[in-house]
């Protein structure tokens, strides 16, 4: 399932953090813009989608759920 | 250099480079990118291991996406150009050599300060939000106080938008520009004319910023060779945080900015 995979990727990127589907990733500074590129790379590999820089916005990465919807949109798109 | 005319092309180019291990200093919103492309001011140079993007303006801004171990494409800069990249304190950025090969010189370091002080209880006297009539004054003060090459100075249009959004504060002899997304307030420029310095104008403007910007956290970038500004911010409870940046510049021969 997408969400489990997304959570696993984030936990690997920022070890020692408690992350759930509705965790505020950007607002609570769990990830910052410097981590975002790494995260996008991992997500692209894991879900075989192409995420352009223009999709790397705070809204799209607000929570793991928001990331899941972004991936859905890109897969349909 | 190739001019970018379509957003789809931009998306495809950058999409290829959003992968594991890539280093980049490119963070712009889709809106900013689309506007620049429609103005015809975005150029690119591509090779297998890297993509260079130039956003042309008063001063050209250079952005890169570099695969690990990769090299930059050949590029002959002709106009005044600035390239700033940020990294986490403690990590070592290693694109400096590549930038030097392009002809850029290291010219400044900046540090990101985070606010951990106490909030002012009142908006200070002597400071007010700028109106459109203050545009000329704001431009003048900013140009006196900031290096045109490294100062990331806003255009007249950007200043005008700041005024409309109530993101520009003025006092006698000084201005302060900020931005906020509701969570993080960032102080972008603080400028005080030399004759108005040491009179509390800077402090009043920073107090007003903290009181006016509706945000939960506050931050700013300050040059490491500017102890006067650092001391001012530290007095308010700003302190160096997790990020630093290096600023590289290129100036064409026989030409000043």
CSV table of C-alpha atoms in Angstrom, one decimal:
chain,number,residue,atom,x,y,z
A,1,UNK,CA,0.0,0.0,0.0
A,2,UNK,CA,1.2,3.5,-0.9
A,3,UNK,CA,1.0,5.0,2.6
A,4,UNK,CA,3.1,2.3,4.3
A,5,UNK,CA,5.8,2.8,1.6
A,6,UNK,CA,5.7,6.6,2.0
A,7,UNK,CA,6.0,6.4,5.8
A,8,UNK,CA,8.9,3.9,5.5
A,9,UNK,CA,10.8,6.3,3.1
A,10,UNK,CA,10.3,9.3,5.4
A,11,UNK,CA,11.4,7.3,8.5
A,12,UNK,CA,14.5,6.3,6.7
A,13,UNK,CA,15.2,9.9,5.6
A,14,UNK,CA,14.7,11.3,9.1
A,15,UNK,CA,15.6,8.5,11.5
A,16,UNK,CA,14.2,8.7,15.0
A,17,UNK,CA,11.0,10.6,14.1
A,18,UNK,CA,7.5,9.5,14.8
A,19,UNK,CA,5.6,10.0,11.5
A,20,UNK,CA,2.0,9.2,10.8
A,21,UNK,CA,-0.3,9.9,7.8
A,22,UNK,CA,-1.3,13.2,9.1
A,23,UNK,CA,2.0,14.4,10.5
A,24,UNK,CA,2.8,18.0,9.5
A,25,UNK,CA,6.1,17.4,7.8
A,26,UNK,CA,6.9,21.0,6.7
A,27,UNK,CA,5.2,23.0,9.3
A,28,UNK,CA,6.7,21.0,12.2
A,29,UNK,CA,10.1,21.1,10.4
A,30,UNK,CA,10.4,17.3,10.2
A,31,UNK,CA,11.6,17.8,6.7
A,32,UNK,CA,13.0,20.9,5.1
A,33,UNK,CA,13.5,22.0,1.5
A,34,UNK,CA,17.0,20.4,1.6
A,35,UNK,CA,15.5,17.0,2.5
A,36,UNK,CA,12.7,17.4,-0.1
A,37,UNK,CA,15.0,16.7,-3.1
A,38,UNK,CA,16.2,13.5,-1.4
A,39,UNK,CA,12.6,12.6,-0.6
A,40,UNK,CA,11.4,13.3,-4.2
A,41,UNK,CA,14.2,11.1,-5.5
A,42,UNK,CA,13.2,8.2,-3.2
A,43,UNK,CA,9.5,8.6,-4.1
A,44,UNK,CA,10.2,8.7,-7.8
A,45,UNK,CA,12.2,5.4,-7.6
A,46,UNK,CA,9.7,3.7,-5.3
A,47,UNK,CA,6.5,4.6,-7.3
A,48,UNK,CA,8.0,5.0,-10.7
A,49,UNK,CA,6.6,8.5,-11.2
A,50,UNK,CA,8.3,11.6,-12.5
A,51,UNK,CA,8.0,14.5,-10.0
A,52,UNK,CA,9.1,17.9,-11.5
A,53,UNK,CA,10.5,20.7,-9.4
A,54,UNK,CA,7.2,22.6,-9.8
A,55,UNK,CA,5.4,19.9,-7.8
A,56,UNK,CA,7.8,20.3,-4.9
A,57,UNK,CA,5.6,22.7,-3.0
A,58,UNK,CA,4.8,22.9,0.7
A,59,UNK,CA,1.2,22.0,-0.1
A,60,UNK,CA,2.1,18.8,-1.9
A,61,UNK,CA,4.4,17.7,0.9
A,62,UNK,CA,2.4,19.0,3.8
A,63,UNK,CA,1.6,15.5,5.2
A,64,UNK,CA,2.3,11.9,4.1
A,65,UNK,CA,-1.4,11.9,2.9
A,66,UNK,CA,-0.8,14.9,0.7
A,67,UNK,CA,2.2,13.1,-0.8
A,68,UNK,CA,0.0,10.1,-1.4
A,69,UNK,CA,-2.5,12.2,-3.3
A,70,UNK,CA,0.3,13.8,-5.3
A,71,UNK,CA,1.5,10.4,-6.4
A,72,UNK,CA,-2.0,9.4,-7.3
A,73,UNK,CA,-2.4,12.5,-9.4
A,74,UNK,CA,0.9,12.0,-11.2
A,75,UNK,CA,0.1,8.4,-11.9
A,76,UNK,CA,-3.2,9.3,-13.5
A,77,UNK,CA,-1.8,12.4,-15.2
B,1,UNK,CA,22.2,28.6,-24.1
B,2,UNK,CA,18.7,27.6,-24.9
B,3,UNK,CA,15.7,29.7,-24.1
B,4,UNK,CA,12.8,27.9,-22.4
B,5,UNK,CA,9.5,28.8,-23.9
B,6,UNK,CA,7.2,26.0,-22.6
B,7,UNK,CA,6.4,25.0,-19.0
B,8,UNK,CA,6.1,21.4,-20.1
B,9,UNK,CA,9.6,21.4,-21.4
B,10,UNK,CA,10.8,22.8,-18.1
B,11,UNK,CA,8.9,20.1,-16.2
B,12,UNK,CA,10.4,17.3,-18.3
B,13,UNK,CA,13.9,18.7,-17.9
B,14,UNK,CA,13.8,19.1,-14.1
B,15,UNK,CA,11.8,15.9,-13.7
B,16,UNK,CA,14.7,13.9,-15.0
B,17,UNK,CA,17.0,15.4,-12.4
B,18,UNK,CA,14.8,14.9,-9.4
B,19,UNK,CA,16.4,11.7,-8.3
B,20,UNK,CA,18.4,10.2,-5.5
B,21,UNK,CA,21.7,12.0,-4.7
B,22,UNK,CA,21.0,15.1,-6.8
B,23,UNK,CA,22.3,18.4,-5.5
B,24,UNK,CA,20.4,21.6,-6.3
B,25,UNK,CA,19.8,25.1,-5.2
B,26,UNK,CA,16.6,25.4,-7.1
B,27,UNK,CA,13.4,26.1,-5.1
B,28,UNK,CA,10.8,28.2,-6.7
B,29,UNK,CA,7.1,28.0,-6.9
B,30,UNK,CA,5.3,27.0,-10.0
B,31,UNK,CA,3.8,30.5,-10.2
B,32,UNK,CA,7.3,32.1,-10.2
B,33,UNK,CA,8.6,29.6,-12.8
B,34,UNK,CA,5.6,30.1,-15.1
B,35,UNK,CA,5.9,33.9,-14.9
B,36,UNK,CA,9.6,33.9,-15.7
B,37,UNK,CA,9.0,31.5,-18.7
B,38,UNK,CA,6.3,33.7,-20.1
B,39,UNK,CA,8.6,36.8,-19.7
B,40,UNK,CA,11.1,34.9,-21.8
B,41,UNK,CA,13.8,35.1,-19.2
B,42,UNK,CA,14.6,31.4,-18.5
B,43,UNK,CA,17.5,29.7,-20.2
B,44,UNK,CA,19.1,26.3,-19.8
B,45,UNK,CA,22.2,24.3,-20.6
B,46,UNK,CA,22.1,20.6,-20.3
B,47,UNK,CA,24.5,17.7,-20.2
B,48,UNK,CA,24.2,14.1,-19.0
B,49,UNK,CA,25.0,14.8,-15.4
B,50,UNK,CA,23.7,18.3,-14.8
B,51,UNK,CA,21.2,20.9,-15.7
B,52,UNK,CA,21.9,24.6,-15.4
B,53,UNK,CA,19.1,27.1,-15.3
B,54,UNK,CA,19.5,30.9,-15.7
B,55,UNK,CA,16.8,33.2,-14.7
B,56,UNK,CA,17.7,36.5,-16.4
B,57,UNK,CA,17.0,39.8,-14.7
B,58,UNK,CA,18.9,42.9,-13.5
B,59,UNK,CA,21.4,40.3,-12.3
B,60,UNK,CA,21.2,36.8,-13.8
B,61,UNK,CA,20.6,34.0,-11.2
B,62,UNK,CA,22.1,30.7,-11.8
B,63,UNK,CA,20.5,27.5,-10.5
B,64,UNK,CA,21.8,24.0,-11.0
B,65,UNK,CA,20.8,20.3,-10.6
B,66,UNK,CA,23.8,18.1,-10.4
B,67,UNK,CA,23.9,14.3,-10.1
B,68,UNK,CA,26.4,12.9,-7.6
B,69,UNK,CA,29.9,12.9,-9.1
B,70,UNK,CA,28.6,14.8,-12.1
B,71,UNK,CA,30.1,17.8,-13.9
B,72,UNK,CA,28.5,21.0,-15.2
B,73,UNK,CA,28.1,21.6,-18.9
B,74,UNK,CA,30.3,24.2,-20.6
B,75,UNK,CA,28.8,27.6,-20.3
B,76,UNK,CA,30.2,31.0,-21.1
B,77,UNK,CA,28.7,33.5,-18.8
B,78,UNK,CA,28.3,37.0,-20.3
B,79,UNK,CA,26.3,38.9,-17.9
B,80,UNK,CA,26.5,39.7,-14.2
B,81,UNK,CA,25.5,36.5,-12.5
B,82,UNK,CA,24.9,35.3,-8.9
B,83,UNK,CA,24.6,31.7,-7.6
B,84,UNK,CA,23.8,31.0,-4.0
B,85,UNK,CA,23.5,27.6,-2.5
B,86,UNK,CA,22.5,26.6,1.0
B,87,UNK,CA,23.5,23.5,2.9
B,88,UNK,CA,23.1,22.1,6.4
B,89,UNK,CA,25.7,23.4,8.8
B,90,UNK,CA,28.2,20.5,9.3
B,91,UNK,CA,27.8,19.1,5.8
B,92,UNK,CA,30.3,20.0,3.1
B,93,UNK,CA,29.0,21.3,-0.1
B,94,UNK,CA,31.2,20.3,-3.0
B,95,UNK,CA,29.9,22.2,-6.1
B,96,UNK,CA,32.3,25.1,-5.5
B,97,UNK,CA,34.9,23.7,-7.9
B,98,UNK,CA,32.3,23.3,-10.6
B,99,UNK,CA,31.2,26.9,-10.1
B,100,UNK,CA,34.7,28.2,-10.2
B,101,UNK,CA,35.2,26.4,-13.5
B,102,UNK,CA,32.3,28.4,-14.9
B,103,UNK,CA,34.2,31.6,-14.0
B,104,UNK,CA,32.3,32.4,-10.8
B,105,UNK,CA,34.1,33.7,-7.7
B,106,UNK,CA,33.2,33.0,-4.1
B,107,UNK,CA,32.1,36.3,-2.7
B,108,UNK,CA,30.1,35.9,0.5
B,109,UNK,CA,28.8,33.5,3.1
B,110,UNK,CA,25.5,33.8,4.8
B,111,UNK,CA,24.0,32.1,7.8
B,112,UNK,CA,20.3,31.5,8.6
B,113,UNK,CA,19.3,32.8,12.0
B,114,UNK,CA,16.2,31.5,13.8
B,115,UNK,CA,14.2,33.5,16.3
B,116,UNK,CA,14.1,32.3,19.9
B,117,UNK,CA,13.4,35.5,21.7
B,118,UNK,CA,10.3,37.1,23.2
B,119,UNK,CA,7.7,38.8,21.2
B,120,UNK,CA,7.4,42.6,21.4
B,121,UNK,CA,4.1,43.6,22.9
B,122,UNK,CA,3.5,46.7,20.8
B,123,UNK,CA,4.1,47.9,17.3
B,124,UNK,CA,6.7,50.7,17.7
B,125,UNK,CA,6.1,54.3,17.1
B,126,UNK,CA,7.8,55.8,14.1
B,127,UNK,CA,7.3,52.7,11.9
B,128,UNK,CA,4.4,52.3,9.4
B,129,UNK,CA,3.4,50.1,6.5
B,130,UNK,CA,4.7,51.5,3.2
B,131,UNK,CA,2.3,52.9,0.6
B,132,UNK,CA,2.9,53.2,-3.2
B,133,UNK,CA,4.3,56.7,-2.7
B,134,UNK,CA,7.2,55.1,-0.7
B,135,UNK,CA,8.3,53.1,-3.7
B,136,UNK,CA,11.1,55.5,-4.8
B,137,UNK,CA,12.4,55.9,-1.2
B,138,UNK,CA,12.4,52.1,-0.6
B,139,UNK,CA,14.4,51.5,-3.9
B,140,UNK,CA,16.9,54.2,-2.9
B,141,UNK,CA,17.5,52.9,0.6
B,142,UNK,CA,17.9,49.3,-0.6
B,143,UNK,CA,20.3,50.3,-3.4
B,144,UNK,CA,22.4,52.3,-1.0
B,145,UNK,CA,22.7,49.4,1.5
B,146,UNK,CA,23.0,46.3,-0.6
B,147,UNK,CA,25.5,45.1,-3.1
B,148,UNK,CA,23.6,45.0,-6.4
B,149,UNK,CA,25.3,41.7,-7.3
B,150,UNK,CA,24.8,39.7,-4.1
B,151,UNK,CA,22.0,41.6,-2.4
B,152,UNK,CA,19.1,39.8,-4.0
B,153,UNK,CA,17.4,43.1,-4.5
B,154,UNK,CA,13.7,43.1,-5.5
B,155,UNK,CA,12.5,44.6,-8.7
B,156,UNK,CA,10.1,47.6,-8.7
B,157,UNK,CA,7.2,45.2,-9.4
B,158,UNK,CA,8.1,43.0,-6.5
B,159,UNK,CA,8.4,46.0,-4.2
B,160,UNK,CA,5.0,47.2,-5.4
B,161,UNK,CA,3.5,43.7,-4.6
B,162,UNK,CA,5.2,43.9,-1.2
B,163,UNK,CA,3.4,47.2,-0.5
B,164,UNK,CA,0.1,45.8,-1.6
B,165,UNK,CA,0.6,42.7,0.7
B,166,UNK,CA,1.6,44.9,3.6
B,167,UNK,CA,5.1,43.3,3.6
B,168,UNK,CA,7.1,46.5,3.5
B,169,UNK,CA,7.7,48.6,6.6
B,170,UNK,CA,9.2,52.1,6.5
B,171,UNK,CA,10.7,54.4,9.2
B,172,UNK,CA,12.7,57.6,9.0
B,173,UNK,CA,15.7,56.6,7.0
B,174,UNK,CA,15.0,52.9,6.8
B,175,UNK,CA,12.9,50.1,5.3
B,176,UNK,CA,12.3,46.4,6.1
B,177,UNK,CA,11.0,43.8,3.6
B,178,UNK,CA,9.5,40.5,4.8
B,179,UNK,CA,7.5,37.6,3.6
B,180,UNK,CA,5.2,35.2,5.5
B,181,UNK,CA,3.3,32.1,4.7
B,182,UNK,CA,1.3,32.2,7.9
B,183,UNK,CA,3.8,29.8,9.6
B,184,UNK,CA,7.2,31.1,8.9
B,185,UNK,CA,8.0,34.9,8.7
B,186,UNK,CA,11.2,35.7,6.9
B,187,UNK,CA,13.0,39.0,7.1
B,188,UNK,CA,14.2,39.5,3.5
B,189,UNK,CA,15.9,43.0,3.6
B,190,UNK,CA,16.6,45.5,6.4
B,191,UNK,CA,18.2,48.7,5.1
B,192,UNK,CA,19.0,51.9,7.0
B,193,UNK,CA,20.6,54.9,5.4
B,194,UNK,CA,24.1,55.6,6.8
B,195,UNK,CA,23.0,59.0,8.3
B,196,UNK,CA,20.1,57.4,10.2
B,197,UNK,CA,22.2,54.6,11.7
B,198,UNK,CA,22.8,54.2,15.5
B,199,UNK,CA,19.5,55.9,16.2
B,200,UNK,CA,17.3,52.9,16.8
B,201,UNK,CA,15.7,52.8,13.4
B,202,UNK,CA,16.9,49.3,12.7
B,203,UNK,CA,15.6,48.0,16.0
B,204,UNK,CA,12.3,49.7,15.6
B,205,UNK,CA,11.9,48.1,12.2
B,206,UNK,CA,12.7,44.6,13.5
B,207,UNK,CA,10.3,45.1,16.4
B,208,UNK,CA,7.6,46.1,13.9
B,209,UNK,CA,8.3,43.0,11.8
B,210,UNK,CA,8.0,40.7,14.7
B,211,UNK,CA,4.8,42.4,15.8
B,212,UNK,CA,3.3,42.6,12.3
B,213,UNK,CA,4.2,39.4,10.5
B,214,UNK,CA,1.6,36.8,11.5
B,215,UNK,CA,3.8,33.7,11.9
B,216,UNK,CA,4.8,31.1,14.4
B,217,UNK,CA,8.4,31.2,13.6
B,218,UNK,CA,10.8,33.8,12.3
B,219,UNK,CA,14.1,33.7,10.5
B,220,UNK,CA,16.5,35.6,8.3
B,221,UNK,CA,19.7,35.2,6.4
B,222,UNK,CA,22.6,37.4,7.3
B,223,UNK,CA,26.1,37.7,5.8
B,224,UNK,CA,28.9,36.3,8.0
B,225,UNK,CA,31.0,39.4,7.3
B,226,UNK,CA,28.3,41.8,8.7
B,227,UNK,CA,28.9,41.9,12.5
B,228,UNK,CA,26.7,45.0,13.0
B,229,UNK,CA,23.6,43.3,11.6
B,230,UNK,CA,24.4,40.0,13.4
B,231,UNK,CA,24.6,41.9,16.8
B,232,UNK,CA,21.3,43.7,16.1
B,233,UNK,CA,19.5,40.4,15.4
B,234,UNK,CA,21.1,38.6,18.4
B,235,UNK,CA,19.8,41.3,20.7
B,236,UNK,CA,16.3,40.3,19.6
B,237,UNK,CA,17.0,36.6,20.3
B,238,UNK,CA,17.9,35.5,16.8
B,239,UNK,CA,20.7,32.9,16.7
B,240,UNK,CA,22.4,30.9,14.0
B,241,UNK,CA,20.4,27.8,13.0
B,242,UNK,CA,21.0,24.7,10.9
B,243,UNK,CA,21.8,26.3,7.5
B,244,UNK,CA,24.6,28.2,5.8
B,245,UNK,CA,25.0,29.4,2.3
B,246,UNK,CA,27.8,30.3,-0.1
B,247,UNK,CA,27.3,33.1,-2.7
B,248,UNK,CA,29.2,33.0,-5.9
B,249,UNK,CA,29.3,35.8,-8.5
B,250,UNK,CA,30.4,36.5,-12.0
B,251,UNK,CA,31.2,40.0,-13.3
B,252,UNK,CA,31.9,40.5,-17.0
B,253,UNK,CA,35.2,42.2,-17.8
B,254,UNK,CA,35.0,45.9,-18.4
B,255,UNK,CA,31.6,46.1,-17.0
B,256,UNK,CA,30.2,47.0,-13.6
B,257,UNK,CA,26.7,46.1,-12.5
